[in-house]
Amino acid sequence: MRRIDRIVILTGAGISAESGLGTFRDEGGLWAQHRIEDVATPEAFARNPDLVHRFYNARRMQAADATPNAAHHALARLQARFSGDVMLVTQNVDGLHEKAGAQAVHMHGELARALCPTCGHRWEAPIEMTVGEPCVACAAPTARPDIVWFGEIPYHMEQILDALQTCDLFAAIGTSGQVYPAAGFVEEARMAGAATVELNLRDSDMSHAFDDHITGPASKTVPAWVDRLLA
Ligand code: APR
């Protein structure tokens, strides 16, 4: 078996579900309650910035109150103790990996950050953003949540693809495999010859592409998987 020196882990909303944050596509999830085209596209923000701010303000308040669960803590432990590299890539915007003490690459942005579309400056978002909020750098009254919306290009893609092309193990935790480019990461890792494992409550749209499957709630499966990697 190939020695494992470099691990890339992709996380999705499922890892934060047991911290009380709703997922997007499970029954009763966020996208059953809100239409993506109303709240999560640049066009939606141009058309009705107040609605979009209210949607993300609610998400930001929930995330601020949430605490990491055993899965977030286990990944932080892996990052601190594994002898090789562990890159944690998250589609989540909630900041729970950081609260657990891990460092994550946020490909879909962060609720805690604001972005000025006029000058590109980013800063810590207030808990409630409002329409016309001025940029702290250039004062343009167009601040938006620093979230990658549908139709926009995810952040840090070069760094992520480089890591996928040289990793020995790729794991996807709590993601439905329905949103690209993240859904395609397993194929990138396979092409690099990496072993692949999916940790999820149930099969995802990308399950067929993984070598191994660990089924169950992340708070149970992730700590046990991390223990095996560190043994
Ligand atoms: N433990 C493990 N997996 C879980 C748990 C749990 N406790 N609860 C739910 N899951 C799994 C579900 O089975 C599902 O496969 O988490 C996944 C959640 O899927 P989605 O709601 O689609 O979330 P995600 O894959 O992160 O969505 C990707 O879509 O709308 C966008 O930008 C948003 O980053 C998000 C992206």
GROMACS .gro file of C-alpha atoms and ligand atoms in nm:
model
  267
    1MET     CA    1   0.000   0.000   0.000
    2ARG     CA    2   0.117   0.353  -0.081
    3ARG     CA    3   0.253   0.548   0.215
    4ILE     CA    4   0.031   0.838   0.314
    5ASP     CA    5   0.217   1.167   0.338
    6ARG     CA    6  -0.032   1.412   0.193
    7ILE     CA    7  -0.400   1.418   0.276
    8VAL     CA    8  -0.666   1.646   0.126
    9ILE     CA    9  -1.000   1.657   0.307
   10LEU     CA   10  -1.309   1.822   0.158
   11THR     CA   11  -1.591   1.907   0.396
   12GLY     CA   12  -1.951   2.005   0.329
   13ALA     CA   13  -2.259   2.107   0.523
   14GLY     CA   14  -2.302   1.756   0.669
   15ILE     CA   15  -2.006   1.803   0.905
   16SER     CA   16  -2.182   2.100   1.069
   17ALA     CA   17  -2.528   1.940   1.083
   18GLU     CA   18  -2.470   1.805   1.434
   19SER     CA   19  -2.366   2.154   1.544
   20GLY     CA   20  -2.722   2.259   1.463
   21LEU     CA   21  -2.658   2.422   1.126
   22GLY     CA   22  -2.897   2.305   0.855
   23THR     CA   23  -2.764   2.149   0.537
   24PHE     CA   24  -2.873   2.266   0.191
   25ARG     CA   25  -3.020   1.962   0.019
   26ASP     CA   26  -3.132   1.722   0.293
   27GLU     CA   27  -3.505   1.708   0.362
   28GLY     CA   28  -3.621   2.050   0.486
   29GLY     CA   29  -3.277   2.195   0.405
   30LEU     CA   30  -3.202   2.558   0.321
   31TRP     CA   31  -3.272   2.516  -0.050
   32ALA     CA   32  -3.618   2.378   0.028
   33GLN     CA   33  -3.693   2.699   0.222
   34HIS     CA   34  -3.532   2.955  -0.011
   35ARG     CA   35  -3.485   2.969  -0.386
   36ILE     CA   36  -3.118   2.978  -0.486
   37GLU     CA   37  -3.197   3.236  -0.755
   38ASP     CA   38  -3.352   3.468  -0.491
   39VAL     CA   39  -3.066   3.469  -0.240
   40ALA     CA   40  -2.746   3.312  -0.371
   41THR     CA   41  -2.657   3.467  -0.707
   42PRO     CA   42  -2.501   3.802  -0.805
   43GLU     CA   43  -2.824   3.879  -0.993
   44ALA     CA   44  -3.027   3.827  -0.674
   45PHE     CA   45  -2.804   4.075  -0.489
   46ALA     CA   46  -2.839   4.331  -0.770
   47ARG     CA   47  -3.217   4.288  -0.773
   48ASN     CA   48  -3.292   4.268  -0.401
   49PRO     CA   49  -2.986   4.328  -0.180
   50ASP     CA   50  -3.203   4.361   0.131
   51LEU     CA   51  -3.339   4.007   0.093
   52VAL     CA   52  -2.991   3.867   0.030
   53HIS     CA   53  -2.847   4.048   0.333
   54ARG     CA   54  -3.132   3.923   0.553
   55PHE     CA   55  -3.069   3.565   0.435
   56TYR     CA   56  -2.695   3.584   0.514
   57ASN     CA   57  -2.749   3.782   0.836
   58ALA     CA   58  -2.961   3.492   0.963
   59ARG     CA   59  -2.691   3.241   0.860
   60ARG     CA   60  -2.419   3.458   1.022
   61MET     CA   61  -2.609   3.481   1.354
   62GLN     CA   62  -2.668   3.104   1.361
   63ALA     CA   63  -2.304   3.031   1.283
   64ALA     CA   64  -2.183   3.277   1.548
   65ASP     CA   65  -2.382   3.084   1.811
   66ALA     CA   66  -2.279   2.738   1.688
   67THR     CA   67  -2.001   2.534   1.840
   68PRO     CA   68  -1.783   2.276   1.667
   69ASN     CA   69  -1.872   1.909   1.714
   70ALA     CA   70  -1.651   1.602   1.759
   71ALA     CA   71  -1.587   1.582   1.383
   72HIS     CA   72  -1.445   1.936   1.363
   73HIS     CA   73  -1.230   1.869   1.671
   74ALA     CA   74  -1.101   1.541   1.525
   75LEU     CA   75  -0.990   1.711   1.202
   76ALA     CA   76  -0.809   1.979   1.404
   77ARG     CA   77  -0.635   1.699   1.596
   78LEU     CA   78  -0.535   1.532   1.268
   79GLN     CA   79  -0.393   1.858   1.134
   80ALA     CA   80  -0.193   1.915   1.452
   81ARG     CA   81  -0.059   1.561   1.496
   82PHE     CA   82  -0.025   1.398   1.152
   83SER     CA   83   0.338   1.367   1.044
   84GLY     CA   84   0.264   1.472   0.683
   85ASP     CA   85   0.049   1.746   0.525
   86VAL     CA   86  -0.323   1.777   0.587
   87MET     CA   87  -0.505   2.030   0.370
   88LEU     CA   88  -0.858   2.094   0.484
   89VAL     CA   89  -1.075   2.239   0.208
   90THR     CA   90  -1.424   2.341   0.306
   91GLN     CA   91  -1.732   2.445   0.114
   92ASN     CA   92  -1.874   2.564   0.445
   93VAL     CA   93  -1.892   2.931   0.528
   94ASP     CA   94  -1.958   2.883   0.902
   95GLY     CA   95  -1.609   2.909   1.058
   96LEU     CA   96  -1.650   2.596   1.276
   97HIS     CA   97  -1.321   2.442   1.157
   98GLU     CA   98  -1.139   2.750   1.286
   99LYS     CA   99  -1.332   2.748   1.614
  100ALA     CA  100  -1.205   2.391   1.662
  101GLY     CA  101  -0.849   2.509   1.603
  102ALA     CA  102  -0.800   2.389   1.244
  103GLN     CA  103  -0.694   2.587   0.940
  104ALA     CA  104  -0.925   2.553   0.643
  105VAL     CA  105  -0.919   2.677   0.285
  106HIS     CA  106  -1.259   2.838   0.228
  107MET     CA  107  -1.348   2.777  -0.134
  108HIS     CA  108  -1.700   2.925  -0.097
  109GLY     CA  109  -1.602   3.225   0.117
  110GLU     CA  110  -1.687   3.302   0.480
  111LEU     CA  111  -1.992   3.447   0.656
  112ALA     CA  112  -1.761   3.634   0.891
  113ARG     CA  113  -1.613   3.839   0.605
  114ALA     CA  114  -1.744   4.127   0.397
  115LEU     CA  115  -1.627   4.202   0.043
  116CYS     CA  116  -1.623   4.527  -0.154
  117PRO     CA  117  -1.707   4.446  -0.517
  118THR     CA  118  -1.578   4.791  -0.615
  119CYS     CA  119  -1.218   4.771  -0.487
  120GLY     CA  120  -1.187   4.404  -0.380
  121HIS     CA  121  -1.112   4.484  -0.014
  122ARG     CA  122  -1.222   4.226   0.248
  123TRP     CA  123  -1.284   4.283   0.617
  124GLU     CA  124  -1.457   4.133   0.918
  125ALA     CA  125  -1.833   4.155   0.858
  126PRO     CA  126  -2.061   4.301   1.124
  127ILE     CA  127  -2.311   4.044   1.252
  128GLU     CA  128  -2.582   4.226   1.053
  129MET     CA  129  -2.495   4.374   0.716
  130THR     CA  130  -2.727   4.634   0.564
  131VAL     CA  131  -2.789   4.767   0.215
  132GLY     CA  132  -2.555   5.052   0.126
  133GLU     CA  133  -2.296   4.953   0.384
  134PRO     CA  134  -1.975   5.143   0.293
  135CYS     CA  135  -1.646   4.968   0.220
  136VAL     CA  136  -1.398   5.036   0.502
  137ALA     CA  137  -1.125   5.102   0.242
  138CYS     CA  138  -1.284   5.293  -0.050
  139ALA     CA  139  -1.625   5.391   0.101
  140ALA     CA  140  -1.823   5.257  -0.198
  141PRO     CA  141  -2.170   5.179  -0.057
  142THR     CA  142  -2.185   4.831  -0.209
  143ALA     CA  143  -2.047   4.590   0.052
  144ARG     CA  144  -2.163   4.229   0.016
  145PRO     CA  145  -2.112   3.906   0.210
  146ASP     CA  146  -1.782   3.743   0.110
  147ILE     CA  147  -1.966   3.436  -0.017
  148VAL     CA  148  -1.908   3.268  -0.353
  149TRP     CA  149  -2.251   3.269  -0.515
  150PHE     CA  150  -2.380   3.042  -0.791
  151GLY     CA  151  -2.224   3.157  -1.118
  152GLU     CA  152  -1.907   3.285  -0.944
  153ILE     CA  153  -1.565   3.121  -0.936
  154PRO     CA  154  -1.467   2.948  -0.610
  155TYR     CA  155  -1.162   3.081  -0.426
  156HIS     CA  156  -0.813   2.922  -0.402
  157MET     CA  157  -0.871   2.680  -0.690
  158GLU     CA  158  -0.507   2.675  -0.803
  159GLN     CA  159  -0.382   2.587  -0.454
  160ILE     CA  160  -0.652   2.319  -0.417
  161LEU     CA  161  -0.588   2.157  -0.756
  162ASP     CA  162  -0.212   2.149  -0.686
  163ALA     CA  163  -0.278   1.969  -0.357
  164LEU     CA  164  -0.520   1.721  -0.521
  165GLN     CA  165  -0.265   1.637  -0.788
  166THR     CA  166  -0.003   1.541  -0.530
  167CYS     CA  167  -0.210   1.386  -0.253
  168ASP     CA  168  -0.199   1.022  -0.139
  169LEU     CA  169  -0.539   1.022   0.029
  170PHE     CA  170  -0.852   1.223  -0.047
  171ALA     CA  171  -1.154   1.225   0.186
  172ALA     CA  172  -1.492   1.390   0.137
  173ILE     CA  173  -1.699   1.443   0.451
  174GLY     CA  174  -2.069   1.539   0.457
  175THR     CA  175  -2.109   1.670   0.105
  176SER     CA  176  -2.374   1.571  -0.147
  177GLY     CA  177  -2.143   1.582  -0.450
  178GLN     CA  178  -2.391   1.796  -0.639
  179VAL     CA  179  -2.193   2.120  -0.670
  180TYR     CA  180  -1.889   2.160  -0.894
  181PRO     CA  181  -1.597   2.208  -0.890
  182ALA     CA  182  -1.588   2.042  -0.543
  183ALA     CA  183  -1.784   1.739  -0.671
  184GLY     CA  184  -1.502   1.674  -0.920
  185PHE     CA  185  -1.219   1.671  -0.663
  186VAL     CA  186  -1.246   1.293  -0.614
  187GLU     CA  187  -1.174   1.238  -0.985
  188GLU     CA  188  -0.871   1.472  -0.969
  189ALA     CA  189  -0.735   1.280  -0.671
  190ARG     CA  190  -0.796   0.944  -0.839
  191MET     CA  191  -0.602   1.059  -1.143
  192ALA     CA  192  -0.313   1.138  -0.909
  193GLY     CA  193  -0.332   0.779  -0.781
  194ALA     CA  194  -0.467   0.876  -0.440
  195ALA     CA  195  -0.683   0.649  -0.227
  196THR     CA  196  -1.030   0.797  -0.181
  197VAL     CA  197  -1.280   0.769   0.101
  198GLU     CA  198  -1.626   0.914   0.150
  199LEU     CA  199  -1.771   0.975   0.499
  200ASN     CA  200  -2.143   1.050   0.483
  201LEU     CA  201  -2.474   0.959   0.641
  202ARG     CA  202  -2.577   0.800   0.312
  203ASP     CA  203  -2.461   0.764  -0.047
  204SER     CA  204  -2.395   1.090  -0.229
  205ASP     CA  205  -2.411   1.166  -0.601
  206MET     CA  206  -2.037   1.093  -0.620
  207SER     CA  207  -2.025   0.775  -0.410
  208HIS     CA  208  -1.944   0.560  -0.716
  209ALA     CA  209  -1.611   0.741  -0.757
  210PHE     CA  210  -1.474   0.656  -0.409
  211ASP     CA  211  -1.274   0.344  -0.314
  212ASP     CA  212  -1.405   0.333   0.043
  213HIS     CA  213  -1.721   0.444   0.221
  214ILE     CA  214  -1.773   0.508   0.589
  215THR     CA  215  -2.141   0.550   0.664
  216GLY     CA  216  -2.280   0.726   0.971
  217PRO     CA  217  -2.298   1.063   1.145
  218ALA     CA  218  -1.977   1.266   1.113
  219SER     CA  219  -1.948   1.316   1.491
  220LYS     CA  220  -1.896   0.939   1.524
  221THR     CA  221  -1.724   0.838   1.199
  222VAL     CA  222  -1.469   1.119   1.171
  223PRO     CA  223  -1.306   1.080   1.516
  224ALA     CA  224  -1.275   0.702   1.462
  225TRP     CA  225  -1.125   0.754   1.113
  226VAL     CA  226  -0.878   1.012   1.250
  227ASP     CA  227  -0.776   0.772   1.529
  228ARG     CA  228  -0.695   0.507   1.267
  229LEU     CA  229  -0.487   0.755   1.062
  230LEU     CA  230  -0.292   0.864   1.370
  231ALA     CA  231  -0.239   0.509   1.502
  232APR     N1  232  -2.286   1.334   0.910
  232APR     C1  233  -2.238   1.309   0.786
  232APR     N2  234  -2.298   1.350   0.672
  232APR     C2  235  -2.414   1.418   0.685
  232APR     C3  236  -2.473   1.447   0.811
  232APR     C4  237  -2.403   1.402   0.927
  232APR     N3  238  -2.449   1.424   1.051
  232APR     N4  239  -2.587   1.517   0.789
  232APR     C5  240  -2.600   1.530   0.657
  232APR     N5  241  -2.497   1.471   0.592
  232APR     C6  242  -2.469   1.468   0.447
  232APR     C7  243  -2.590   1.446   0.361
  232APR     O1  244  -2.615   1.307   0.341
  232APR     C8  245  -2.547   1.516   0.230
  232APR     O2  246  -2.477   1.426   0.144
  232APR     O3  247  -2.421   1.595   0.414
  232APR     C9  248  -2.452   1.625   0.278
  232APR    C10  249  -2.509   1.766   0.270
  232APR     O4  250  -2.526   1.800   0.137
  232APR     P1  251  -2.566   1.948   0.092
  232APR     O5  252  -2.677   1.999   0.174
  232APR     O6  253  -2.586   1.946  -0.056
  232APR     O7  254  -2.435   2.035   0.132
  232APR     P2  255  -2.299   2.054   0.050
  232APR     O8  256  -2.262   1.930  -0.022
  232APR     O9  257  -2.201   2.110   0.147
  232APR    O10  258  -2.339   2.166  -0.053
  232APR    C11  259  -2.241   2.216  -0.141
  232APR    O11  260  -2.390   2.380  -0.222
  232APR    O12  261  -2.552   2.546  -0.207
  232APR    C12  262  -2.420   2.518  -0.209
  232APR    O13  263  -2.257   2.668  -0.151
  232APR    C13  264  -2.340   2.571  -0.093
  232APR    O14  265  -2.129   2.491  -0.011
  232APR    C14  266  -2.261   2.452  -0.046
  232APR    C15  267  -2.263   2.361  -0.168
   0.00000   0.00000   0.00000
